[in-house]
XYZ file of N, CA and C in Angstrom:
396
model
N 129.091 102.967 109.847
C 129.906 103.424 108.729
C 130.478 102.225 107.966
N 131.131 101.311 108.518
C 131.409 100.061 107.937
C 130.419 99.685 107.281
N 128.956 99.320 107.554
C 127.754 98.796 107.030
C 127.895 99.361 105.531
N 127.780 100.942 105.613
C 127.825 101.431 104.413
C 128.730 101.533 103.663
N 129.753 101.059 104.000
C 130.906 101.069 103.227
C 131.061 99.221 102.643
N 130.690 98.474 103.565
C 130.527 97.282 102.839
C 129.460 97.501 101.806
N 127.852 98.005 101.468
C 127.499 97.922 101.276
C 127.527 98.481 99.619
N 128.514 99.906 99.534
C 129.115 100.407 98.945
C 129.762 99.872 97.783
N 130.953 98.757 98.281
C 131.861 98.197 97.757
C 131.013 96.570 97.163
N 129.970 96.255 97.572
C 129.111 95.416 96.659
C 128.540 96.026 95.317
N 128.199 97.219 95.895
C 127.019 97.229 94.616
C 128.362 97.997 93.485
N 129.220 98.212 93.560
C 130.580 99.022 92.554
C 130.997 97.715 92.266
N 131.070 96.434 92.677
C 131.543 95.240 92.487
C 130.113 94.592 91.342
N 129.064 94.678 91.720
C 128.124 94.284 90.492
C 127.823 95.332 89.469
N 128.065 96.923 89.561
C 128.113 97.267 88.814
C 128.929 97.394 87.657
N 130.009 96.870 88.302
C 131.493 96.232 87.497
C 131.195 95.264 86.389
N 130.288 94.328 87.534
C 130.476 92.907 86.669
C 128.772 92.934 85.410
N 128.690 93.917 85.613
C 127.257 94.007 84.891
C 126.718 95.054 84.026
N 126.065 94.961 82.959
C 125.839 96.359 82.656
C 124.187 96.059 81.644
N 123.676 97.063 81.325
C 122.236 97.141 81.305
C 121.202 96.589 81.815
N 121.426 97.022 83.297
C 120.712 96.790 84.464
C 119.670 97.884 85.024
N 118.789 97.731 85.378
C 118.084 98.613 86.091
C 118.508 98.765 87.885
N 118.491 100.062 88.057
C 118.928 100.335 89.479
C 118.111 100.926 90.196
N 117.557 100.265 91.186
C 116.358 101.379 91.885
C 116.765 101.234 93.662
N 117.014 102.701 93.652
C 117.718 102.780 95.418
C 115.962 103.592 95.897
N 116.006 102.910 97.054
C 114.678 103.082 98.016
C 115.439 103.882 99.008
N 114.346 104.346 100.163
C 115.446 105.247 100.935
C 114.195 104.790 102.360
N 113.135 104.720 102.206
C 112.309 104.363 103.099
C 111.537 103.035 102.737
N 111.294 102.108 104.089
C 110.089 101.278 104.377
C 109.261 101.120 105.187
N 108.345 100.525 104.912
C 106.978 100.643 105.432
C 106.205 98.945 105.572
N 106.372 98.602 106.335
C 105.690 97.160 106.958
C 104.658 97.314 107.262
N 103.606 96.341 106.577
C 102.120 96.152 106.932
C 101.731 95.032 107.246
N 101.441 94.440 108.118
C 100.560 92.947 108.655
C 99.293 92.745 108.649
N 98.735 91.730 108.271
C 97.499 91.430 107.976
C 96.827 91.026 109.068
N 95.624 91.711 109.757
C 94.810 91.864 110.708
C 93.609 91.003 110.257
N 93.242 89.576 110.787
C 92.306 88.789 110.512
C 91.122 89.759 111.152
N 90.971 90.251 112.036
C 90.069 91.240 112.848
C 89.386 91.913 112.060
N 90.206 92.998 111.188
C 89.530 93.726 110.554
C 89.660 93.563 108.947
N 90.215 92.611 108.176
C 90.845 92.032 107.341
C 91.062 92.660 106.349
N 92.209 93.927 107.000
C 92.827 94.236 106.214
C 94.458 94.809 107.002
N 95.412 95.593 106.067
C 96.591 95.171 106.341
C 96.544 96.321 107.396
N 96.382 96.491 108.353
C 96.390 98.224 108.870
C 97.678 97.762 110.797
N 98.252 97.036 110.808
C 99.353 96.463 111.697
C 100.547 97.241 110.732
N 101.138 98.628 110.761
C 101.646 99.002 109.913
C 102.414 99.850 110.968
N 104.477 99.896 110.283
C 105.082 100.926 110.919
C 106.056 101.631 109.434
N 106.867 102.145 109.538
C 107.779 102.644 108.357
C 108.852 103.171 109.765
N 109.924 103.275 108.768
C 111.276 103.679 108.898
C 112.154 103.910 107.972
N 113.242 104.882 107.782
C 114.029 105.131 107.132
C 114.664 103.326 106.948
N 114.941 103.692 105.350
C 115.874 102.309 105.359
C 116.372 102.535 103.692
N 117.921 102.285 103.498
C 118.483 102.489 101.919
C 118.730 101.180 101.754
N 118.493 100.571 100.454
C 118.513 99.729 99.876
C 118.264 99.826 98.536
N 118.673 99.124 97.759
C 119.312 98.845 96.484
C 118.764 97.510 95.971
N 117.759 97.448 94.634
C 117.473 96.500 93.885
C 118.286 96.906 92.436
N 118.923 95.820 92.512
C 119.156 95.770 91.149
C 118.603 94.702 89.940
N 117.877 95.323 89.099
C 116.943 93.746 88.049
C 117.744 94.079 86.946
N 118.153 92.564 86.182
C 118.490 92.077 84.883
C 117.981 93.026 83.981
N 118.897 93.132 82.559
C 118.028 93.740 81.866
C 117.401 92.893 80.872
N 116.965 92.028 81.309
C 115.964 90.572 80.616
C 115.066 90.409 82.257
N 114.616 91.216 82.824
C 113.892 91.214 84.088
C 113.759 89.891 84.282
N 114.552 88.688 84.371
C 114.015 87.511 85.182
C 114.520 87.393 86.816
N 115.493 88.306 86.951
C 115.693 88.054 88.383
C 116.435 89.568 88.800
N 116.456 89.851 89.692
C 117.021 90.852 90.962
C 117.706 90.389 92.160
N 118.385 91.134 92.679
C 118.778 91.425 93.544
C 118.891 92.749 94.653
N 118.449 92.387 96.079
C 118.110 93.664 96.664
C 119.188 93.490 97.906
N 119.678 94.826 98.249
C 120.902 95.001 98.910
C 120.608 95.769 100.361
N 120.631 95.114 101.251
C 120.494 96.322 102.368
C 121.891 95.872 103.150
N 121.864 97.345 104.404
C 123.404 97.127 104.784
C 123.435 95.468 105.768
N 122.265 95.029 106.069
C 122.576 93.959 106.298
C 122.379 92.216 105.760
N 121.821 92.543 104.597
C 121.242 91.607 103.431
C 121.669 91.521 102.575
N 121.945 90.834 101.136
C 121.719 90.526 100.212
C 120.808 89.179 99.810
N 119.623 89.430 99.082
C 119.143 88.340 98.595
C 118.882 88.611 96.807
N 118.510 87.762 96.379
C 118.091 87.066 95.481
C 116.785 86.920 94.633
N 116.075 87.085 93.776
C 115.062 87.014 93.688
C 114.875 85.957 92.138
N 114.091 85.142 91.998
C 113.963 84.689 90.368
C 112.435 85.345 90.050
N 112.277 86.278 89.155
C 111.320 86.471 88.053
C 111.061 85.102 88.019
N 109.732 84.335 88.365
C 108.918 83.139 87.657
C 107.738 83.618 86.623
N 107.233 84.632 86.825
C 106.251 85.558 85.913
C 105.766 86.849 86.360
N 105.574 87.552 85.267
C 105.168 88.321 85.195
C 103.942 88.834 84.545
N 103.173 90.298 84.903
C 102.424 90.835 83.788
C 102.207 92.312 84.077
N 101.787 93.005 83.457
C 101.111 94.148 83.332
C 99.850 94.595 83.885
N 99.051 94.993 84.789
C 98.067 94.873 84.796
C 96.983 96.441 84.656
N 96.734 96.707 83.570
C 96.323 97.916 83.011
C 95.514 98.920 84.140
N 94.784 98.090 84.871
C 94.451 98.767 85.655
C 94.706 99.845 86.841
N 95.424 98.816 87.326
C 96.199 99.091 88.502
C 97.705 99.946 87.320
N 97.400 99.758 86.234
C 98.783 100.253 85.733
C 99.886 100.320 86.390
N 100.186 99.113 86.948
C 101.549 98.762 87.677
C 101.974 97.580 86.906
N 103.500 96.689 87.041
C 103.587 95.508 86.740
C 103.617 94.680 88.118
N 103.192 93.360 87.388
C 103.438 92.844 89.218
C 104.152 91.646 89.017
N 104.871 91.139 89.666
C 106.330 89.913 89.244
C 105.974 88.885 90.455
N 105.708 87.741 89.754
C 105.470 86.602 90.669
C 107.312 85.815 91.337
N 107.665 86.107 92.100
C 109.330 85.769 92.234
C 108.850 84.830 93.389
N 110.806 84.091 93.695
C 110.968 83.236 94.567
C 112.762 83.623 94.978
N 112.390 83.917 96.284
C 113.708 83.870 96.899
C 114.953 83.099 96.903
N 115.887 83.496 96.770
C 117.073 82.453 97.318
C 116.483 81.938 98.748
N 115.893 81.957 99.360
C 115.666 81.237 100.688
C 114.130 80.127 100.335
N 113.910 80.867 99.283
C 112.621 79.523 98.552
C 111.387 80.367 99.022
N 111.339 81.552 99.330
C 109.722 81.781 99.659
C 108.986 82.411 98.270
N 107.809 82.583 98.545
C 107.342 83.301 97.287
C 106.460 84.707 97.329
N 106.486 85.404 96.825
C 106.218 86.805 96.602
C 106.088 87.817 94.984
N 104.753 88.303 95.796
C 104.131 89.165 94.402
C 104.826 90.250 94.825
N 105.344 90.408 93.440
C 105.930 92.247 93.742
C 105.037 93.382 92.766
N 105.083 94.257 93.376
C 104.079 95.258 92.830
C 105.232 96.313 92.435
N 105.782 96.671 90.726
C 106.565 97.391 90.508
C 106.006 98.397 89.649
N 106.440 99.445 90.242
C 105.954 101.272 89.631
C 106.593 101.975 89.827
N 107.887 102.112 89.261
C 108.874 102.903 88.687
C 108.229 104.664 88.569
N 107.189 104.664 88.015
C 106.963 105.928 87.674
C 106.346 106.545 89.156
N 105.615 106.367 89.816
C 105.039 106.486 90.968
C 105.909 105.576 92.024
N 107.485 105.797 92.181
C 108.289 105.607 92.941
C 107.528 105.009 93.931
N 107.821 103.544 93.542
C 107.368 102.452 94.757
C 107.562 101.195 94.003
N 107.526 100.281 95.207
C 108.035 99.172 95.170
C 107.858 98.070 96.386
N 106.682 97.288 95.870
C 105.758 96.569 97.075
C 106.087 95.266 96.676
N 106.375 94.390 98.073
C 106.222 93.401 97.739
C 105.038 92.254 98.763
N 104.484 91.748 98.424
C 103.319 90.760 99.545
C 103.738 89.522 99.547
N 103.421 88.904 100.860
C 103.840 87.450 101.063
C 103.023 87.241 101.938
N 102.470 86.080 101.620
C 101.039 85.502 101.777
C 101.605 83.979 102.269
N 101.456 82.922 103.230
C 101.840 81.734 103.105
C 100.497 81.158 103.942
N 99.342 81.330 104.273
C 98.651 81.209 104.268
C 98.324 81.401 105.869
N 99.604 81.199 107.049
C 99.232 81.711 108.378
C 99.644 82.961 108.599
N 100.293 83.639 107.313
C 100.791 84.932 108.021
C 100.896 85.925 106.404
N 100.321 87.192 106.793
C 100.361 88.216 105.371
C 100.841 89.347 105.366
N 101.555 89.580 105.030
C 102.580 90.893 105.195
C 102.778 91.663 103.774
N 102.482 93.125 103.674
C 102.843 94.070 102.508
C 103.913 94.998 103.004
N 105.543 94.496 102.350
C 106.545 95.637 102.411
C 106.368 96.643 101.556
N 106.375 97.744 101.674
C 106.541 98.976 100.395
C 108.098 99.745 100.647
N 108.886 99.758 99.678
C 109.870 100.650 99.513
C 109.149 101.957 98.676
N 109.921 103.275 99.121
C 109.858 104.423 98.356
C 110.870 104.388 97.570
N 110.640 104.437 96.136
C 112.252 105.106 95.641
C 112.602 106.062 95.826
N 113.824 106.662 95.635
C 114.343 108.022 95.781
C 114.718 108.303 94.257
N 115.402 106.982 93.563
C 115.741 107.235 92.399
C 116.174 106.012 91.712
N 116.084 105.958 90.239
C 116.315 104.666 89.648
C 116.673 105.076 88.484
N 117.889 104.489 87.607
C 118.793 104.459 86.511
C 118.687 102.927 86.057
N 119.391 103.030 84.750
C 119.790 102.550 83.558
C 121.397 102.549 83.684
């Protein structure tokens, strides 16, 4: 209960200090690891989990909130990619790592991959819901 109540009193504290932001609360995740064996990501579990991204409304950076996290993210690039009709955001952590995010707002999800060359992992959040 504390967790969520700290967690609570952050995001009413940036929503304070901020405004035309995008808000996208996830409610589940889903971890996938990359299997050299069969080479593809299928080392996979999910669990309930709420968390909170909040992106700029000049999308260069976010922030994602869980009850035991806050990090950071910088937008370094972006694009569109028609196909996949998703956007996908090349970012870098406050902790310095780097990660493609796969964002689709409309088809509630929100993937991100990290690749460092000994180890490959695809997180997916579900949204539940996302505001303006």
């Amino acid at each position: 209960m504390r967790a969520v109540f700290i967690t609570l009193s952050l995001i009413l504290a940036t929503v304070t200090m901020c405004d035309a932001q995008t808000y996208v609360y996830a409610s589940e995740r889903e971890y996938c690891a990359y299997n050299p064996a069969t080479e593809e990501f299928d080392k996979c579990e999910s669990w309930e989990d709420h968390s909170l991204f909040v992106i700029n409304d000049r999308e260069t950076s976010f922030q994602h909130f869980t009850d035991d996290v806050n990090s950071l993210y910088q937008i370094d690039s972006k694009e569109y990619n028609e196909d996949m009709e998703m956007n996908l955001w090349y970012v870098t952590s406050n902790a310095g790592n780097k990660y493609t995010y796969v964002v689709n707002l409309e088809n509630k999800a929100i993937a991100a991959l990290y690749d460092n060359g000994d180890e490959s992992f695809i997180v997916t959040f579900t949204i539940s819901k996302y505001w303006k």
